[in-house]
Short mmCIF file of C-alpha atoms in Angstrom, two decimals:
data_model
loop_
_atom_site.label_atom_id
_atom_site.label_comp_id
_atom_site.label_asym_id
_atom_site.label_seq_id
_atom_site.Cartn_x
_atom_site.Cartn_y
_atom_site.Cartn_z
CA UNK F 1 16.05 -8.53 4.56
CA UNK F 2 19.41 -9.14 3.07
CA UNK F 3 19.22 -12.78 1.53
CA UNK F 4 20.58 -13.66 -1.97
CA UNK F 5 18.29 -16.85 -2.12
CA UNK F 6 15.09 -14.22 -1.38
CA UNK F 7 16.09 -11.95 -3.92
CA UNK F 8 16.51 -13.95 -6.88
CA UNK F 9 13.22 -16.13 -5.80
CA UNK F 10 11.14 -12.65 -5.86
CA UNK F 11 12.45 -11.53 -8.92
CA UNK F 12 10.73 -15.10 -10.17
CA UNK F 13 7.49 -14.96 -8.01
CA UNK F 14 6.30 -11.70 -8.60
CA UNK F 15 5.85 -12.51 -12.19
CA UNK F 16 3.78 -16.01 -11.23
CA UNK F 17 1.81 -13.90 -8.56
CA UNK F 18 0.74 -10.70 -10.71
CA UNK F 19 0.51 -13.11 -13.85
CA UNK F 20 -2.01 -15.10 -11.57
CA UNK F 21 -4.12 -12.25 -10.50
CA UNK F 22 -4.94 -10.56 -13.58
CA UNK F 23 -6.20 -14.57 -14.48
CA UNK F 24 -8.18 -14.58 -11.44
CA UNK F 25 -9.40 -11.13 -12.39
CA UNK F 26 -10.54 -12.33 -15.97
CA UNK F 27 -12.40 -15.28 -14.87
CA UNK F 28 -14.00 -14.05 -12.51
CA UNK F 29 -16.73 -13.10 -14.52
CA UNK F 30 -18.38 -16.40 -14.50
CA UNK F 31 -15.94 -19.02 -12.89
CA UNK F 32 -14.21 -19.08 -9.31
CA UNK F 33 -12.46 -15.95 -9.09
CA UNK F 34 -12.94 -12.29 -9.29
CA UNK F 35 -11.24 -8.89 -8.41
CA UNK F 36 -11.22 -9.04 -4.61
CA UNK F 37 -9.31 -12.73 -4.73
CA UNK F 38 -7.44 -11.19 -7.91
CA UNK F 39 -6.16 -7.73 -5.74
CA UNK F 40 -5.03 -9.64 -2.90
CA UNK F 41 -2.76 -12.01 -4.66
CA UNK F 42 -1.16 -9.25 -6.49
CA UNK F 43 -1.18 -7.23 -2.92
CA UNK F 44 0.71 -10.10 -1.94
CA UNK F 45 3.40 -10.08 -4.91
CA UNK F 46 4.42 -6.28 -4.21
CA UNK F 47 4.68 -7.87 -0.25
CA UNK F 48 6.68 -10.31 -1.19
CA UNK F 49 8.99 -7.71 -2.87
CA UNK F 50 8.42 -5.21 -0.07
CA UNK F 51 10.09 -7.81 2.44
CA UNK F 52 13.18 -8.51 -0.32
CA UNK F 53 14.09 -5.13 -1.15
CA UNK F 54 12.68 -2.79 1.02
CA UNK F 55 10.07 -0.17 1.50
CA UNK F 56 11.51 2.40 -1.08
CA UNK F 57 12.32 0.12 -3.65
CA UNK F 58 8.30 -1.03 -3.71
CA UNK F 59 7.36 2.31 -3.45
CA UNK F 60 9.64 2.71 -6.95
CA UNK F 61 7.88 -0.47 -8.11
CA UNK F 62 4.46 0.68 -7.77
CA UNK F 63 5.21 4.26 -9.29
CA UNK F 64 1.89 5.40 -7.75
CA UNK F 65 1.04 5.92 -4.26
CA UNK F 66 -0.92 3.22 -3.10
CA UNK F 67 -4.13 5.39 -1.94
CA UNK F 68 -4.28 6.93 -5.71
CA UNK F 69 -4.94 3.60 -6.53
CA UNK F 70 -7.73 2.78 -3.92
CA UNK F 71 -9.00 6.87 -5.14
CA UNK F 72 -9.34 5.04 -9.16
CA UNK F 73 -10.74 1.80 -8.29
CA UNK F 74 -13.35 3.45 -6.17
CA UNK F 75 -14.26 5.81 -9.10
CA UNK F 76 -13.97 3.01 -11.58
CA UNK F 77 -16.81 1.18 -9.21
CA UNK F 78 -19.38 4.14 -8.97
CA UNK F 79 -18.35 4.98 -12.42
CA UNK F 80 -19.54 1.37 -13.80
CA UNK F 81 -22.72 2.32 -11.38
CA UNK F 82 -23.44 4.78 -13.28
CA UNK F 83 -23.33 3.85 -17.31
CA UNK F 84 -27.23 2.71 -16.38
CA UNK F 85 -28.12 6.42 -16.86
CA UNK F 86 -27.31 6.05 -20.73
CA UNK F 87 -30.19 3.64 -21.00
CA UNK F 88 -32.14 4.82 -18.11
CA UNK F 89 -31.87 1.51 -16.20
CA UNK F 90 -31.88 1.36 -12.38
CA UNK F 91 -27.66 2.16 -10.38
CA UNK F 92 -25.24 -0.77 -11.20
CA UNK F 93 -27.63 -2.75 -14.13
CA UNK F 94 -25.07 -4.41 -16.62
CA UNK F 95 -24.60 -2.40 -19.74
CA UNK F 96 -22.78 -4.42 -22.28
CA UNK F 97 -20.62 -3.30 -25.60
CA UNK F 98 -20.58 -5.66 -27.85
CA UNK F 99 -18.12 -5.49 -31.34
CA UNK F 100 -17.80 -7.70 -34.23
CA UNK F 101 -14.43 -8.48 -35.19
CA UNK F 102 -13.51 -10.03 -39.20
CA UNK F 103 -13.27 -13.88 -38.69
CA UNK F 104 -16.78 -14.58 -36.76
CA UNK F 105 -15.01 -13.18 -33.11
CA UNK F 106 -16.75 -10.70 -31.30
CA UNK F 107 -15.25 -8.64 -27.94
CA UNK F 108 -17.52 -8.02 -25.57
CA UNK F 109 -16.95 -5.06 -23.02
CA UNK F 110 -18.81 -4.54 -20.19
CA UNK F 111 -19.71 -2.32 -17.19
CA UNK F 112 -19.54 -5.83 -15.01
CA UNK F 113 -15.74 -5.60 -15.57
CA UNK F 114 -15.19 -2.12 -15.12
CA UNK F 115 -16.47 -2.38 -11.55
CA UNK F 116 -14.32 -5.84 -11.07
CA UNK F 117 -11.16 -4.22 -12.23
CA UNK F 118 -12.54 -1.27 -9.45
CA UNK F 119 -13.00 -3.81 -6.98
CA UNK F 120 -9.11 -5.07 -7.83
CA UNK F 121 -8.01 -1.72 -7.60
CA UNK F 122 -9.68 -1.05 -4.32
CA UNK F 123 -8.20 -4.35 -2.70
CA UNK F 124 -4.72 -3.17 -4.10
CA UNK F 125 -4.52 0.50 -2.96
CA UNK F 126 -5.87 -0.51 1.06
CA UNK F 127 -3.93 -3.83 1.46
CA UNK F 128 -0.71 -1.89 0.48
CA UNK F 129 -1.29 1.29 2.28
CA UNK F 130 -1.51 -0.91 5.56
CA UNK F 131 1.64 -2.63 4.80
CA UNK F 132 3.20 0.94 3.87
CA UNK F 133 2.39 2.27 6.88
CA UNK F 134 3.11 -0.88 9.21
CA UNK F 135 6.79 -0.76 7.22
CA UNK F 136 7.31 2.71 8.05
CA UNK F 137 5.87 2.71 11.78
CA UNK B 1 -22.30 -39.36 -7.53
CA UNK B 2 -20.45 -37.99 -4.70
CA UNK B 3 -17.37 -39.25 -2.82
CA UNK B 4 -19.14 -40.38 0.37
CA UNK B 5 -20.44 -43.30 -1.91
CA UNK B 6 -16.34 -44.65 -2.11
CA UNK B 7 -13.88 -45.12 -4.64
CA UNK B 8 -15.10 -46.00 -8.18
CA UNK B 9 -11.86 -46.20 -9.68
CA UNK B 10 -8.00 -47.39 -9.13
CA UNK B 11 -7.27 -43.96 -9.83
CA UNK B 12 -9.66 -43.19 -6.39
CA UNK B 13 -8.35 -46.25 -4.32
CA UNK B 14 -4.83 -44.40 -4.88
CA UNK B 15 -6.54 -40.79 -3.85
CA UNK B 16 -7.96 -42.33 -0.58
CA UNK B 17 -4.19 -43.86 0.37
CA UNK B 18 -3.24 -40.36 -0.60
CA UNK B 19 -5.66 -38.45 2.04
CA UNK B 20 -4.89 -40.96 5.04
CA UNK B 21 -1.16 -40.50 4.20
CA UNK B 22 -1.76 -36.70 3.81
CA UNK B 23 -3.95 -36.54 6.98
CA UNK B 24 -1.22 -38.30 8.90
CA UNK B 25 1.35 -35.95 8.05
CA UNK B 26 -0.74 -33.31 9.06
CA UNK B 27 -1.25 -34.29 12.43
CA UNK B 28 2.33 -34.97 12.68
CA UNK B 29 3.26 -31.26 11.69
CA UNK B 30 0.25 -30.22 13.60
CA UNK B 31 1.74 -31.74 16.93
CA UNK B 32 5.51 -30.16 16.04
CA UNK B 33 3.84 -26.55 15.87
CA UNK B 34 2.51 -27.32 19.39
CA UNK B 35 5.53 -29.14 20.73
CA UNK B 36 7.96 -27.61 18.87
CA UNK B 37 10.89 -26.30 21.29
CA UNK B 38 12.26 -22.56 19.05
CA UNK B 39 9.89 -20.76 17.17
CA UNK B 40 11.80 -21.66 14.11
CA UNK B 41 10.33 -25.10 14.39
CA UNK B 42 7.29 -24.00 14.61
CA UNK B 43 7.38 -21.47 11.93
CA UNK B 44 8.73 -24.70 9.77
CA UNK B 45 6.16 -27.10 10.68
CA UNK B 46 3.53 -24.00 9.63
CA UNK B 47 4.92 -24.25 6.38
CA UNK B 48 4.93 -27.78 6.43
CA UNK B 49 1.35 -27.98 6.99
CA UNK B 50 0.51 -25.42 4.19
CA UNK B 51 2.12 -27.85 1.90
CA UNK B 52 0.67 -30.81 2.81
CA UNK B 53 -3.20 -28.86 2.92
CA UNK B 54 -1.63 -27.81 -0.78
CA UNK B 55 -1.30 -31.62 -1.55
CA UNK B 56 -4.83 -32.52 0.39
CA UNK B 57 -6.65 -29.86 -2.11
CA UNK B 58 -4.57 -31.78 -5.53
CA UNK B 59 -5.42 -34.99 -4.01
CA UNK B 60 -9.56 -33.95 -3.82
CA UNK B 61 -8.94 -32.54 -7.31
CA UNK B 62 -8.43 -35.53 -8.41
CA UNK B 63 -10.27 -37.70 -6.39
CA UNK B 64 -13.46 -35.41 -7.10
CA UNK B 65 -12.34 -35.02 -10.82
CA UNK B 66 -12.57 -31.29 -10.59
CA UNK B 67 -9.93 -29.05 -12.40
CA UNK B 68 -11.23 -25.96 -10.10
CA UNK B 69 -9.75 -26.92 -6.99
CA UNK B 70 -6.33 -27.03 -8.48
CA UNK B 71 -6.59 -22.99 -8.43
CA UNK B 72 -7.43 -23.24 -4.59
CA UNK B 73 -3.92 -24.88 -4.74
CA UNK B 74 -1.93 -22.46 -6.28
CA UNK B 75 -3.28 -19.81 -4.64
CA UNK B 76 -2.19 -21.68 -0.93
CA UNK B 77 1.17 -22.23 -2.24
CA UNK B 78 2.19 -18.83 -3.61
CA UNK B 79 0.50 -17.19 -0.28
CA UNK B 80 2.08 -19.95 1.88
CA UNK B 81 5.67 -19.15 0.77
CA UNK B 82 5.00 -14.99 1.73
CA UNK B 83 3.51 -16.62 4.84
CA UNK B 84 7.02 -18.01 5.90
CA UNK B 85 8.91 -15.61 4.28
CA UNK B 86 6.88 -12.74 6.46
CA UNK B 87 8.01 -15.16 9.69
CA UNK B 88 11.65 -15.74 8.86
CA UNK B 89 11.81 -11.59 8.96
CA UNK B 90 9.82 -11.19 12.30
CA UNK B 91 12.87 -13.63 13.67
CA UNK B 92 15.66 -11.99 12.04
CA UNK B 93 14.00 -8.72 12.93
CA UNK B 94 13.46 -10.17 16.93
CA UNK B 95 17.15 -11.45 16.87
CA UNK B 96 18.67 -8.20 15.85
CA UNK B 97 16.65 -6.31 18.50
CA UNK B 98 17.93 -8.56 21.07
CA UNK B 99 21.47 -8.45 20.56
CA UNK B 100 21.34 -4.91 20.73
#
């Protein structure tokens, strides 16, 4: 679609969408939220610039093919699965990584968002290779 | 204390105006998307009534004095505008196949 007004309004949106995802992604973890809500609004930022500029400039966007990307979120998810084997706890249990930081902060890294950020990933990779393949059919 | 029990508050007696007016306008978009005479109208009055469902969910927000729903919000408005946006290019698209 050749519109000026669409163009420059993308250019501004994609940054509020993708921006908003990887929020909804983070908080997931114990408020409303989460990767599946998270992947489809940034599914929806690369449509919004798929309808502005046009199949091959989202394909240039995205720099990987979106199936690669439903290929790493499913391994992230089974990978996440799997870090029970290190303490011999039953397929998906929680395994948590937790560092102290100077100044009384501590990050905490889990297998819980490992398998979100999957989940994302997974929601990404099919919702774009539909809309791939219904721009090119 | 839930808002069944009614409004507590100026601040509420303001929300409930708010959801009557809100309602009404939905309806009123609601009967242009059946009535409407082009499919632009009715593609417009769609978008209407995300907006006004956008302004319902900031109106309970307030009314129910829950930050939460505000997200709800955002999320209907950014997804609203592809909405309309993915419409306007099914027209264009329908137009251009026509002339030809």
């Amino acid at each position: 679609m050749n519109s000026l007004i669409l163009r420059t309004t993308t250019q501004l949106m994609i940054t509020i969408l993708l921006l908003f995802s990887v929020f909804l992604l983070l908080r997931g973890h114990d408020l409303p939220g989460g990767g599946f809500i998270g992947g489809l609004v940034a599914a929806a930022a690369v449509a919004l610039y798929l309808i502005a500029f046009g199949a091959d400039a989202a394909t240039l966007l995205l720099r990987v093919r979106p199936r690669a990307l439903l290929g790493a979120g499913l391994l992230a998810g089974v990978l996440a699965g799997l870090m029970g084997m290190v303490t011999a706890e039953p397929f998906l249990t929680g395994q948590w990584l937790i560092f102290d930081l100077p100044g009384n902060a501590e990050v905490k890294l889990s297998s819980v968002l490992l398998f979100d950020v999957g989940v994302y990933l997974v929601v990404v990779g099919a919702v774009l290779t539909m809309l791939f393949a219904l721009e090119q059919g | 204390m839930s808002l069944l029990d009614g409004p507590t508050s100026l601040l509420q007696v303001a929300a409930y105006i708010a959801f009557a007016a809100t309602t009404l306008a939905f309806i009123a978009s609601f009967v242009r998307v059946v009535v409407g005479p082009s499919l632009a109208d009715r593609v417009l009055a769609l978008d209407m009534m995300g907006l006004v469902s956008v302004s319902l969910i900031a109106t309970y927000a307030i009314a129910a004095d829950q930050a939460l729903f505000l997200d709800a919000a955002l999320a209907l408005a950014l997804i609203g505008f592809l909405g309309t946006v993915a419409f306007a290019r099914f027209i264009e698209l329908r137009r251009r196949s026509s002339h030809e």
